[in-house]
Short mmCIF file of C-alpha atoms in Angstrom, two decimals:
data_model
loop_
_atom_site.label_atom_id
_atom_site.label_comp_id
_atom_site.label_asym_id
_atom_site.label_seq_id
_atom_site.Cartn_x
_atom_site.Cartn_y
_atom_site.Cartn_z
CA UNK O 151 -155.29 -69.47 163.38
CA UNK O 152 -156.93 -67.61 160.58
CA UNK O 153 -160.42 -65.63 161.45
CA UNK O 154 -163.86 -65.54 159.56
CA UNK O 155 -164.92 -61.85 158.46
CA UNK O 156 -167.77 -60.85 156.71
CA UNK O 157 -167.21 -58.32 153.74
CA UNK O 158 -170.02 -57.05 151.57
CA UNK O 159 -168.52 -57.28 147.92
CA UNK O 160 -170.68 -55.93 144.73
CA UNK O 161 -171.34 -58.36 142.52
CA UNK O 162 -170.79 -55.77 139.29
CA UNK O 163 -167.70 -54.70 139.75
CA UNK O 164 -166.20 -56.49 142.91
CA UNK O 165 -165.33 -53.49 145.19
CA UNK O 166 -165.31 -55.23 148.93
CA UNK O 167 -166.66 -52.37 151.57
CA UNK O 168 -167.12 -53.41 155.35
CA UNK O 169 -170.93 -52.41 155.15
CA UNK O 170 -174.11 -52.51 153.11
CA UNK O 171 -174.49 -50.06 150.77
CA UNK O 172 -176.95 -49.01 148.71
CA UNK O 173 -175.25 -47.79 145.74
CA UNK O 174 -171.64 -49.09 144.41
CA UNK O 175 -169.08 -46.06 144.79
CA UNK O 176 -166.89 -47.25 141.86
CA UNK O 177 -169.25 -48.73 139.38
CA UNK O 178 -172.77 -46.79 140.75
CA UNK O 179 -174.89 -49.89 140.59
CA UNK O 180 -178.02 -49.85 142.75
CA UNK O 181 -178.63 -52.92 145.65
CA UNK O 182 -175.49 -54.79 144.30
CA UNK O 183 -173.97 -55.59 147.93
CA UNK O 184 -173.89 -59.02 148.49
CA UNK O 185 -172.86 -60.59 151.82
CA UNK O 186 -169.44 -62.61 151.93
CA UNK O 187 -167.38 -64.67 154.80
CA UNK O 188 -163.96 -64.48 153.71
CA UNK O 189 -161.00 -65.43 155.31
CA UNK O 190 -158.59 -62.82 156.37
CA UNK O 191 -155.08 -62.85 156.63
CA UNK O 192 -152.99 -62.90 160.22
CA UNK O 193 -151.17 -59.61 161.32
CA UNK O 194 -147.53 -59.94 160.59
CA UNK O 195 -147.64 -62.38 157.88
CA UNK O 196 -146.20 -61.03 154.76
CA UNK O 197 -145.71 -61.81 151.26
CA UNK O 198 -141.91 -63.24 150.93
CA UNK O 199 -140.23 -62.26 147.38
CA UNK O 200 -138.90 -65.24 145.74
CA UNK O 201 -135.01 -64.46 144.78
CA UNK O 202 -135.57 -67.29 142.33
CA UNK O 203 -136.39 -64.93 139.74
CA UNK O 204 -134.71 -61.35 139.12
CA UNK O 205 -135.97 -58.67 136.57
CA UNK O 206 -134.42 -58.97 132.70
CA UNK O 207 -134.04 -56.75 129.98
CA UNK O 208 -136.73 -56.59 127.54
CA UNK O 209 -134.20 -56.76 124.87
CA UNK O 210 -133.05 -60.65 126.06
CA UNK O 211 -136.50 -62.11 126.01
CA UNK O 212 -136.69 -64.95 123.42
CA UNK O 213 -139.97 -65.04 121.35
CA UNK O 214 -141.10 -68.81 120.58
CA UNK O 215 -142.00 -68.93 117.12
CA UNK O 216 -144.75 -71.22 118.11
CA UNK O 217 -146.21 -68.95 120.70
CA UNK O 218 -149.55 -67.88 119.00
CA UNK O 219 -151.34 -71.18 116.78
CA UNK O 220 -154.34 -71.46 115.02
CA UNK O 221 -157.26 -73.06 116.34
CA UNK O 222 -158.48 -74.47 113.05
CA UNK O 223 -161.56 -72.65 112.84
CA UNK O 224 -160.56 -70.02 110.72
CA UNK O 225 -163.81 -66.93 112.22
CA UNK O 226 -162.58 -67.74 115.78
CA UNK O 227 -159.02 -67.15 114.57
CA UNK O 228 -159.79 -63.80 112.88
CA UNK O 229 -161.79 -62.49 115.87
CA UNK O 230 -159.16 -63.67 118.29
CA UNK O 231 -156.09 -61.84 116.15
CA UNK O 232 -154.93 -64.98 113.92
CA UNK O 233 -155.25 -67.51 116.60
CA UNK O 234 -154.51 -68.58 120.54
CA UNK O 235 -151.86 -66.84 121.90
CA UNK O 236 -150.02 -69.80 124.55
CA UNK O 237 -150.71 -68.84 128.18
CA UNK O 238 -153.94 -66.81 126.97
CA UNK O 239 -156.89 -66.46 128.68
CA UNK O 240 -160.21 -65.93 126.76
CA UNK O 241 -163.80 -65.63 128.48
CA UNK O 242 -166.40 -66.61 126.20
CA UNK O 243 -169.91 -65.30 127.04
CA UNK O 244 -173.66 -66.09 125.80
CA UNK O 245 -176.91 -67.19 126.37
CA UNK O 246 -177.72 -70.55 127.42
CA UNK O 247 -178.35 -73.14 124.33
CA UNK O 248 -177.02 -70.28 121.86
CA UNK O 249 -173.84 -72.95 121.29
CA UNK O 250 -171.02 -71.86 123.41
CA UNK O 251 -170.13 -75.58 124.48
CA UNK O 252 -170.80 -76.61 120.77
CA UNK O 253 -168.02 -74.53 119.71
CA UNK O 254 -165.41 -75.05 122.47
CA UNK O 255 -165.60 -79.01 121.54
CA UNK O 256 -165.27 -78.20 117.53
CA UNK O 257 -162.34 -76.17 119.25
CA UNK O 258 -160.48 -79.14 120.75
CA UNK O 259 -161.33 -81.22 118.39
CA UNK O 260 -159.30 -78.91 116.15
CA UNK O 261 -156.15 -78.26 118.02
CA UNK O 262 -156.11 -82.08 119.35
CA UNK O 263 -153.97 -82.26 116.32
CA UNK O 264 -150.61 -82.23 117.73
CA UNK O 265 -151.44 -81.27 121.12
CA UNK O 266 -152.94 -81.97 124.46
CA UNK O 267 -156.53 -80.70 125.07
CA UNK O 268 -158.96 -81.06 128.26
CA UNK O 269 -162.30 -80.18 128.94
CA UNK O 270 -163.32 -79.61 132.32
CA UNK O 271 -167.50 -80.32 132.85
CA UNK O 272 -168.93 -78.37 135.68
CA UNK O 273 -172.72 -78.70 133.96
CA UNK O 274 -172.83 -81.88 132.39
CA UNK O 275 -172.02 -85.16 133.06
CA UNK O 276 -168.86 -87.37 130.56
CA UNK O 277 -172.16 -89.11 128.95
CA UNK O 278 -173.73 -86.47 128.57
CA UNK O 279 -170.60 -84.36 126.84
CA UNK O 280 -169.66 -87.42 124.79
CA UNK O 281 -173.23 -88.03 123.32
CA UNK O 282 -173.04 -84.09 122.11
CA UNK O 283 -169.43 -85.17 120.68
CA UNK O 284 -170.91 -88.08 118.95
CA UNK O 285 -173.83 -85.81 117.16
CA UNK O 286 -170.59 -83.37 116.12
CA UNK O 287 -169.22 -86.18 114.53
CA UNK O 288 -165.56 -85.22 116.57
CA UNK O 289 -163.22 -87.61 117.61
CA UNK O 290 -163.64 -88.83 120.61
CA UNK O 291 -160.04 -90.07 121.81
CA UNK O 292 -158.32 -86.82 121.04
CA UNK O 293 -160.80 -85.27 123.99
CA UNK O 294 -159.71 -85.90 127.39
CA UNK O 295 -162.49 -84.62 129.95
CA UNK O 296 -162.73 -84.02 133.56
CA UNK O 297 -165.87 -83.10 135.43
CA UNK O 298 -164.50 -82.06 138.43
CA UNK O 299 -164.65 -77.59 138.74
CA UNK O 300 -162.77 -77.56 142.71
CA UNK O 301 -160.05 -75.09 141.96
CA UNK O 302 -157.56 -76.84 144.17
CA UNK O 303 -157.83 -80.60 142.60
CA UNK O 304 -157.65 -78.34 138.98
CA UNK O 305 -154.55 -76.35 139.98
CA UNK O 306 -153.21 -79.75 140.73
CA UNK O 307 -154.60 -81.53 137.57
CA UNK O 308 -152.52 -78.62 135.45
CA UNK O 309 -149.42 -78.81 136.60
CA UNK O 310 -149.03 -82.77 136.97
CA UNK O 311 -150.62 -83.14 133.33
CA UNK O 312 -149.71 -79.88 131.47
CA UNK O 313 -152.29 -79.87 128.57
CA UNK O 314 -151.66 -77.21 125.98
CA UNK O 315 -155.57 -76.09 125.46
CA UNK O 316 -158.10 -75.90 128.44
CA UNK O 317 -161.85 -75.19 128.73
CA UNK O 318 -164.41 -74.29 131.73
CA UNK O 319 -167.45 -75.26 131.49
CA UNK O 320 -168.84 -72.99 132.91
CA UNK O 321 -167.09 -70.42 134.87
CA UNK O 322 -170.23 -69.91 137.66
CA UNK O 323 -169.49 -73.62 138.57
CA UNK O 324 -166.08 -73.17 139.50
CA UNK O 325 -165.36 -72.97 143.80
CA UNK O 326 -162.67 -73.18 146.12
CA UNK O 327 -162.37 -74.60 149.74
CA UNK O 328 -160.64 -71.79 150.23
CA UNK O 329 -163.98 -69.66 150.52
CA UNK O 330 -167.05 -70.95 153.05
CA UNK O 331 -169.55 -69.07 150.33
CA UNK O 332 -171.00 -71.33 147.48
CA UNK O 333 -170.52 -71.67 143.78
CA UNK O 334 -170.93 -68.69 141.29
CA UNK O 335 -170.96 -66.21 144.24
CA UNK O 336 -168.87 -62.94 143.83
CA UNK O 337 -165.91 -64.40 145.49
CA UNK O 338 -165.70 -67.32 144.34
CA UNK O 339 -166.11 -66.40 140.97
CA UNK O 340 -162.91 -63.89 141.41
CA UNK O 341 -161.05 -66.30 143.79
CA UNK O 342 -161.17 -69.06 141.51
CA UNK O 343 -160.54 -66.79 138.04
CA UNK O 344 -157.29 -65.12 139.31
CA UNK O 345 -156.06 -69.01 140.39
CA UNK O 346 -156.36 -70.62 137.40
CA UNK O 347 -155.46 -67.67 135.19
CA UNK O 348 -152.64 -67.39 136.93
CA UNK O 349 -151.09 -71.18 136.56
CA UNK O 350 -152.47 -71.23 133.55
CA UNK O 351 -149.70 -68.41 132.27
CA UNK O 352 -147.17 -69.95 134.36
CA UNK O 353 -147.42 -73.31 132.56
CA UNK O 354 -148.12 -71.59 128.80
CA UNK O 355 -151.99 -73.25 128.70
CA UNK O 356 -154.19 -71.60 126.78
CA UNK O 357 -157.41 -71.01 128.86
CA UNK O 358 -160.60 -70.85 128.12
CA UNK O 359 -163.55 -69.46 130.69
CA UNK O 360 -167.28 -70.01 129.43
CA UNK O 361 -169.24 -67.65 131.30
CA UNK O 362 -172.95 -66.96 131.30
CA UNK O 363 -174.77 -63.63 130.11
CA UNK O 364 -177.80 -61.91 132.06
CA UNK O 365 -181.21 -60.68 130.70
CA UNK O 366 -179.61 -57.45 130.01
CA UNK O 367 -176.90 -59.08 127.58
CA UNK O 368 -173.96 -58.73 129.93
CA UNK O 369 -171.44 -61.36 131.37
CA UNK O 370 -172.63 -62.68 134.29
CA UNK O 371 -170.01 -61.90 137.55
CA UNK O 372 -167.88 -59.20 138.60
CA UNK O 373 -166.44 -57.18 136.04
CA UNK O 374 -163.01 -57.85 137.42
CA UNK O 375 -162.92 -61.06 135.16
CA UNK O 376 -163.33 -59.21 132.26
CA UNK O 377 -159.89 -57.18 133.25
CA UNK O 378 -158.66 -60.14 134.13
CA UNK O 379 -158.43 -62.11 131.04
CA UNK O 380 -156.73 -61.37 128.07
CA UNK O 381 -159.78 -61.48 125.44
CA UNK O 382 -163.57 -61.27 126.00
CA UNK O 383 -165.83 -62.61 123.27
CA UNK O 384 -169.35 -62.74 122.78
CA UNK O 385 -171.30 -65.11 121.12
CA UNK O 386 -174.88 -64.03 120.00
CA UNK O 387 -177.30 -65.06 118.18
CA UNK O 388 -178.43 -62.72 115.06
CA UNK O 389 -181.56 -65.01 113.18
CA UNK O 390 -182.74 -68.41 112.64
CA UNK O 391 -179.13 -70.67 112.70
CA UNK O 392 -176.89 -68.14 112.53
CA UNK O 393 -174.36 -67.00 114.70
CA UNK O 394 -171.95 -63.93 115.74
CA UNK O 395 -169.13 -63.85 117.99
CA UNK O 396 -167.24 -60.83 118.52
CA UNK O 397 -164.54 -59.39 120.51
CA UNK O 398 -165.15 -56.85 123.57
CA UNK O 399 -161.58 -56.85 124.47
CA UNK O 400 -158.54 -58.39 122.95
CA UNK O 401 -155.49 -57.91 124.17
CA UNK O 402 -153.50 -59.80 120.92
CA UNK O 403 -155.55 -58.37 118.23
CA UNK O 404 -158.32 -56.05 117.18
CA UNK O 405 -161.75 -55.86 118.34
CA UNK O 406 -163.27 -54.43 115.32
CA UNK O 407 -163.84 -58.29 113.74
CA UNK O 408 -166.50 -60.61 113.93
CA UNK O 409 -166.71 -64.08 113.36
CA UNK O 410 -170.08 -65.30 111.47
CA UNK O 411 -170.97 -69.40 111.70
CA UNK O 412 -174.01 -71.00 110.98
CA UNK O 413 -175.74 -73.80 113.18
CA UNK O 414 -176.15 -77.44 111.81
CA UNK O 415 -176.82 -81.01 113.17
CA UNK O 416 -173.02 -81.43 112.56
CA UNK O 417 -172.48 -78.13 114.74
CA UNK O 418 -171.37 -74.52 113.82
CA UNK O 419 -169.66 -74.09 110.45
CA UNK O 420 -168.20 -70.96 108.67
CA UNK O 421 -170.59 -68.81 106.40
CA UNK O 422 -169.43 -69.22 103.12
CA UNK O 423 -169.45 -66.10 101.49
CA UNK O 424 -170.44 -63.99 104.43
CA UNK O 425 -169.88 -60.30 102.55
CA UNK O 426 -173.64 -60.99 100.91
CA UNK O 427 -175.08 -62.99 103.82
CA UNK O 428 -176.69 -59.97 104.80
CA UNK O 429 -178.83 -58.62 101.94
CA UNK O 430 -181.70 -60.34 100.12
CA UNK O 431 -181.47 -61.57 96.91
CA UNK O 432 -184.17 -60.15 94.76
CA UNK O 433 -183.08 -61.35 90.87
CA UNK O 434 -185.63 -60.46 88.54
CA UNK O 435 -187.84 -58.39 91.12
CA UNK O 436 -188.53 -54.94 91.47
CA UNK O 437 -186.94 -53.22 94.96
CA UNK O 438 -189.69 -52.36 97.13
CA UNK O 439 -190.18 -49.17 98.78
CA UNK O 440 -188.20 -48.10 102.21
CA UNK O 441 -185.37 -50.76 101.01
CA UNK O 442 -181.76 -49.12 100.79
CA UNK O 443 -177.98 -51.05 100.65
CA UNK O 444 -174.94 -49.84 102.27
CA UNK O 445 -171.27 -51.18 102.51
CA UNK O 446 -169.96 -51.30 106.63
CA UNK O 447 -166.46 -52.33 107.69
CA UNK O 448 -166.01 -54.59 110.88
CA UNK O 449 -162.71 -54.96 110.72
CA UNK O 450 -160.51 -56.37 108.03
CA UNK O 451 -163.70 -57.06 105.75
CA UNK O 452 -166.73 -55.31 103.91
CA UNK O 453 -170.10 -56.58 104.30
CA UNK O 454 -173.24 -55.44 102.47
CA UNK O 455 -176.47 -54.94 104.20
CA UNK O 456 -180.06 -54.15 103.60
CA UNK O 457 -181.60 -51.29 105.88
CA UNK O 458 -185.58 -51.53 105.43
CA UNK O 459 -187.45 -48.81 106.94
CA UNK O 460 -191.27 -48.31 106.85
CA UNK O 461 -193.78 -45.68 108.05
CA UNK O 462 -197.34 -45.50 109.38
CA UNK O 463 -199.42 -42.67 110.45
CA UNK O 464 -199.05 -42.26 113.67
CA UNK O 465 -202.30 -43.35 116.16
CA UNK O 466 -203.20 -40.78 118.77
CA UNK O 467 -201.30 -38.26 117.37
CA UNK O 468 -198.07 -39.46 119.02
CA UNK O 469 -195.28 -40.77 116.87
CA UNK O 470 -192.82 -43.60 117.48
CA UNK O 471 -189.77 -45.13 116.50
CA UNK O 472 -188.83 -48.85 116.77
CA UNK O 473 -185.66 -49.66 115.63
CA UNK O 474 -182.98 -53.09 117.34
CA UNK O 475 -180.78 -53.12 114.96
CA UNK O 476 -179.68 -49.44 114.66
CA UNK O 477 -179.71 -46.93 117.79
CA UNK O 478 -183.08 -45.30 118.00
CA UNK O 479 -181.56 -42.14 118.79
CA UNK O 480 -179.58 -42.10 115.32
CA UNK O 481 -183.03 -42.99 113.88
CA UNK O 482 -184.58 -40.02 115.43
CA UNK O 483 -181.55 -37.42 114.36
CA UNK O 484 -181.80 -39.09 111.00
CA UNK O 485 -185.68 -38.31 110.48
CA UNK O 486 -185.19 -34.59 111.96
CA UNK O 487 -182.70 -33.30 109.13
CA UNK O 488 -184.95 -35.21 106.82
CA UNK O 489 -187.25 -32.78 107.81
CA UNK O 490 -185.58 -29.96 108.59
CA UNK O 491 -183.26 -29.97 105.75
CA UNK O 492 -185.42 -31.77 102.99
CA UNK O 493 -188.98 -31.19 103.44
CA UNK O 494 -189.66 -35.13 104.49
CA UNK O 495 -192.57 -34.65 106.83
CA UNK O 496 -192.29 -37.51 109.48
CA UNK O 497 -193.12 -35.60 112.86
CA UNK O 498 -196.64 -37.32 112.50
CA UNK O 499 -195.62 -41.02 111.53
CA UNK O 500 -194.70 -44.26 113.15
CA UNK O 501 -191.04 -45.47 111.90
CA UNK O 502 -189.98 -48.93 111.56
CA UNK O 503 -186.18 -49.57 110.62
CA UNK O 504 -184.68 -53.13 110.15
CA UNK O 505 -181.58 -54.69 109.22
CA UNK O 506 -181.90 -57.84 107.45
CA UNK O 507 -179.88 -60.76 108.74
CA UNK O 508 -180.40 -58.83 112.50
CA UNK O 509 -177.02 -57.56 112.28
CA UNK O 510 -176.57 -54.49 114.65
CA UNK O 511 -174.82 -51.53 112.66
CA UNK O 512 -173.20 -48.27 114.53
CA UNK O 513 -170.89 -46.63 111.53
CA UNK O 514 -171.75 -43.11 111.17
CA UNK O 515 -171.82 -44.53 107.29
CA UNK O 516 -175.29 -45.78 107.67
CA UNK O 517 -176.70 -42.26 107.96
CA UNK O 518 -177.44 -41.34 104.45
CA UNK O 519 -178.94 -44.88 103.06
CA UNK O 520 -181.28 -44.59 106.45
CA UNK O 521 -182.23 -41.13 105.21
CA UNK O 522 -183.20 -42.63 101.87
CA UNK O 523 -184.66 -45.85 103.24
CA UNK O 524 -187.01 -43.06 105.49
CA UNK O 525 -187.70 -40.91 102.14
CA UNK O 526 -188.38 -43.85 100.21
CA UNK O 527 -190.85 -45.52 102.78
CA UNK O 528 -192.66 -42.21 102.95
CA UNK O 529 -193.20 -41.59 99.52
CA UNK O 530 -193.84 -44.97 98.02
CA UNK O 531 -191.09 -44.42 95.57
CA UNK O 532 -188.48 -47.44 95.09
CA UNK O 533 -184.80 -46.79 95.25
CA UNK O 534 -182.73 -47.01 91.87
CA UNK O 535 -182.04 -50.45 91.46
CA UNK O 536 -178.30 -51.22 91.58
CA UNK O 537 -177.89 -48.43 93.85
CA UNK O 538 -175.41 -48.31 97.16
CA UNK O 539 -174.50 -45.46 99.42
CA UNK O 540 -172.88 -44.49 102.31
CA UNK O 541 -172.24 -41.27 103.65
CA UNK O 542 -172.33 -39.54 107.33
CA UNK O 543 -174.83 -36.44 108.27
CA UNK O 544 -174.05 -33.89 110.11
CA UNK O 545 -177.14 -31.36 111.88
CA UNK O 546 -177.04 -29.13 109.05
CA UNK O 547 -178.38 -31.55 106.12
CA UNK O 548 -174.87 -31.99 104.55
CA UNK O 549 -173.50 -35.94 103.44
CA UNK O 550 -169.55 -35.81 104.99
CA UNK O 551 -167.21 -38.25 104.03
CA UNK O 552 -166.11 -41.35 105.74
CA UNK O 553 -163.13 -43.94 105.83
CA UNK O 554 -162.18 -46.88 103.55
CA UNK O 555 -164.34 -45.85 100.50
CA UNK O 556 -162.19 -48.13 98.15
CA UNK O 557 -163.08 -50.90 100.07
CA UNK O 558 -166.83 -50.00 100.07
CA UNK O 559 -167.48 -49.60 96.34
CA UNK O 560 -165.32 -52.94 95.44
CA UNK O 561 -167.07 -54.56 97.45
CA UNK O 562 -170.59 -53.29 95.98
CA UNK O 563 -168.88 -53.70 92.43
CA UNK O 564 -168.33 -57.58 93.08
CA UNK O 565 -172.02 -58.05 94.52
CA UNK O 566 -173.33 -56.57 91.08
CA UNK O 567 -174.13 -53.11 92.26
CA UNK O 568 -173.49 -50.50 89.52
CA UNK O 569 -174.31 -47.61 90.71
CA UNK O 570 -173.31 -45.48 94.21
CA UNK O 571 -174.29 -42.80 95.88
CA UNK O 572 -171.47 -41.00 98.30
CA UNK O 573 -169.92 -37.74 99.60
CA UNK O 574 -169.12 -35.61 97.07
CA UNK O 575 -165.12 -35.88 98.01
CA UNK O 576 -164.81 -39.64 97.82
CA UNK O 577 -165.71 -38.86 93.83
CA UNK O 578 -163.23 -41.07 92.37
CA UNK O 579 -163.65 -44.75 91.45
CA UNK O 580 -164.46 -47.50 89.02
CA UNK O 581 -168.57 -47.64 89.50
CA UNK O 582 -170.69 -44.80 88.31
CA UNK O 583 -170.93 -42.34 91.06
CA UNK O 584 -173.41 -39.81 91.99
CA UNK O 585 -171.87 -37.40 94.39
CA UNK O 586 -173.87 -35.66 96.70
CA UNK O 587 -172.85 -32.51 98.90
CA UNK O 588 -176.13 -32.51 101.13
CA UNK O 589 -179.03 -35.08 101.86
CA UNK O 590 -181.72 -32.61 100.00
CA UNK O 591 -179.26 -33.47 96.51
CA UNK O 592 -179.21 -37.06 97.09
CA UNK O 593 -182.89 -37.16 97.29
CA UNK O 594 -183.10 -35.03 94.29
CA UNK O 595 -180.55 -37.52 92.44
CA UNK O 596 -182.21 -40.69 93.98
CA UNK O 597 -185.64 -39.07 92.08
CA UNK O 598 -183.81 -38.19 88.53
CA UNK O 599 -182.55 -42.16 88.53
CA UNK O 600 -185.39 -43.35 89.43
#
């Protein structure tokens, strides 16, 4: 006869103690305890090995050819590592109406072709799912769905039916009768995770887990799902119709690549020509001040962006920096060796830095066209038109060199920019170049070509 206990379990991380506690031990969050009836197991039952299976050696395990396929949306592919991998688990994460469902139908849609998809409805009801499909445009009869999220009656739906692509909607819905405590709890969420991961790598179904983010822009849950999976993407939103998603973990492929779609009445589609997305096109026009370009690599591509900074005098006498785009403190180290090291007075001004397109940027590369953006805000002088740079700054006012410079300037070259600014040992390709050693010589060179 098994016995009730009652464990307090944190619902960051998952650690179980006996007790309330205040503070987590292992992850050091605050009022996280959360109280749990869980069912513990008998004294002197133990776990029997199966002698059905027996260790091999590495060197006799057969590959399948077919073991990683594309999806058919070619952004998810390239953020997941050049597709599904069979037996993969992926947890997608985002805020509510941002278009994670949207996405996971295109999905099925997509690999219906030739194999045997399900999606499993915890939120909405068939009509409700098939009236979304129906806006899409998808085809309907290559969709089977099932709106039932009891882990049991799903661990039994897998292995009588065997479908080769699987999706959760959502991943708080999902409960056991295993557990007395209710849907989305701590437990549950864990209990339920680790089942139908598991089967699903047993029966080579690729999984995938829709899970909700907080306020703070976090996965909702323990963070024991996050090491349980094999990939963790996030899907966020970046302006008006456009999407990101991006990879937090992958453990079949980089996490340095992002996927960029845009949102339509027929659902998300693939930017078209996504290295120029970010930057505004201003044919014919004259660059206003505090407007600067720079070349960043996420991953296997180049993207140009447009950093716009501006400055006010500062009311009250106390200065401030907003900035959501780039880290406030690199805005702040940025503006003190502009003053330190160049004379650029901006102690006693209000700074405003941007990104157009909202895309978030942390290369060190961005350091020197924020300096200029800041000088050129400042002084009310426009940037040479035609002009990109990139270059890191270290405390003492000097522009170091950073990686993949080739990749930077052809970029720039195919975008029409003529003209880059850059450490003065990356000196050495096809557009003109202005080499700099320190960020008081750029500003000098940024004046002369002006």
């Amino acid at each position: 006869m098994k016995s009730k206990d009652v464990h307090y379990v944190c619902s960051q991380c998952g650690r179980s103690e006996t007790k309330w506690l205040g503070r987590c031990p292992d992850c050091g969050s605050w009022n996280t305890f959360e109280e749990e009836a869980v069912k513990s197991v008998p004294d002197g039952k133990h776990a029997v090995i199966s002698t059905l299976s027996k260790p091999v050696s590495l060197e006799s395990v057969v590959i399948d050819p077919l073991f990683r396929y594309e999806t058919g949306i070619g952004e998810l592919d390239r953020v997941l590592g050049g597709g599904v991998m069979r037996g993969s688990s992926i947890l997608l994460g985002g805020e509510p109406g941002i278009g994670k469902s949207t996405l996971m139908l295109q999905v099925l849609e997509k690999c219906s072709l030739g194999r045997k998809v399900l999606y499993v409805s915890g939120e909405e009801s068939p009509s409700q799912v098939k009236l979304r499909a129906q806006r899409l445009g998808l085809k309907l009869s290559s969709i089977d769905i099932f709106c039932d999220t009891r882990a049991e009656i799903l661990e039994s739906l897998l292995t009588s039916s065997k479908p080769d692509v699987v999706v959760i909607d959502s991943l708080q819905t999902l409960s056991s009768e295993e557990l007395p405590s209710p849907a989305g709890s701590v437990n549950q969420i864990r209990f339920c995770s680790t089942l139908l991961v598991g089967i699903c790598k047993q029966l080579g179904i690729s999984l995938f887990l829709i899970g909700h983010v907080t306020k703070e822009g976090v996965l909702a849950g323990p963070k024991v799902i996050e090491h349980l999976v094999d990939t963790v993407l996030y899907f966020e939103q970046v302006s008006s119709g456009v999407r990101l998603v991006r990879a937090a973990k992958n453990r079949f492929g980089s996490v340095d690549e992002i996927g960029i779609f845009s949102m339509h009445e027929k659902g998300l589609t693939a930017v078209a020509n996504p290295s120029s997305f970010f930057i505004t096109d201003r044919t014919g026009t004259a660059l206003p001040p505090g407007i600067s370009y720079t070349a960043v690599i996420e991953g296997s591509r180049t993207f140009l962006v447009e950093i716009q900074a501006l400055t006010t005098v500062a009311k009250n006498g106390y200065s401030r920096i907003y900035s959501e785009r780039i880290d406030t403190a690199r805005v702040t180290r940025v503006a003190a060796i502009l003053e330190r090291h160049a004379g650029v007075r901006l102690g006693d001004q209000d700074i405003y830095v941007n990104v157009a397109g909202g895309m978030k940027l942390s290369e060190v590369s961005i350091e020197l066209p924020l300096a200029l953006a800041l000088w050129s805000a400042l002084s009310g002088k426009s940037l040479p038109k035609g002009l990109v740079s990139f270059g890191e700054l270290s405390l003492a006012g000097e522009v170091r060199s950073v990686g993949f410079p080739e990749k930077r300037e052809k970029a720039a070259k195919e975008l029409g920019f003529s003209r880059s600014l850059l450490p003065r040992a990356l000196s050495h390709s096809p557009v003109s170049q202005y080499p700099c050693t320190t960020v008081r010589e750029a500003l000098e060179t940024c004046t002369k070509l002006g």
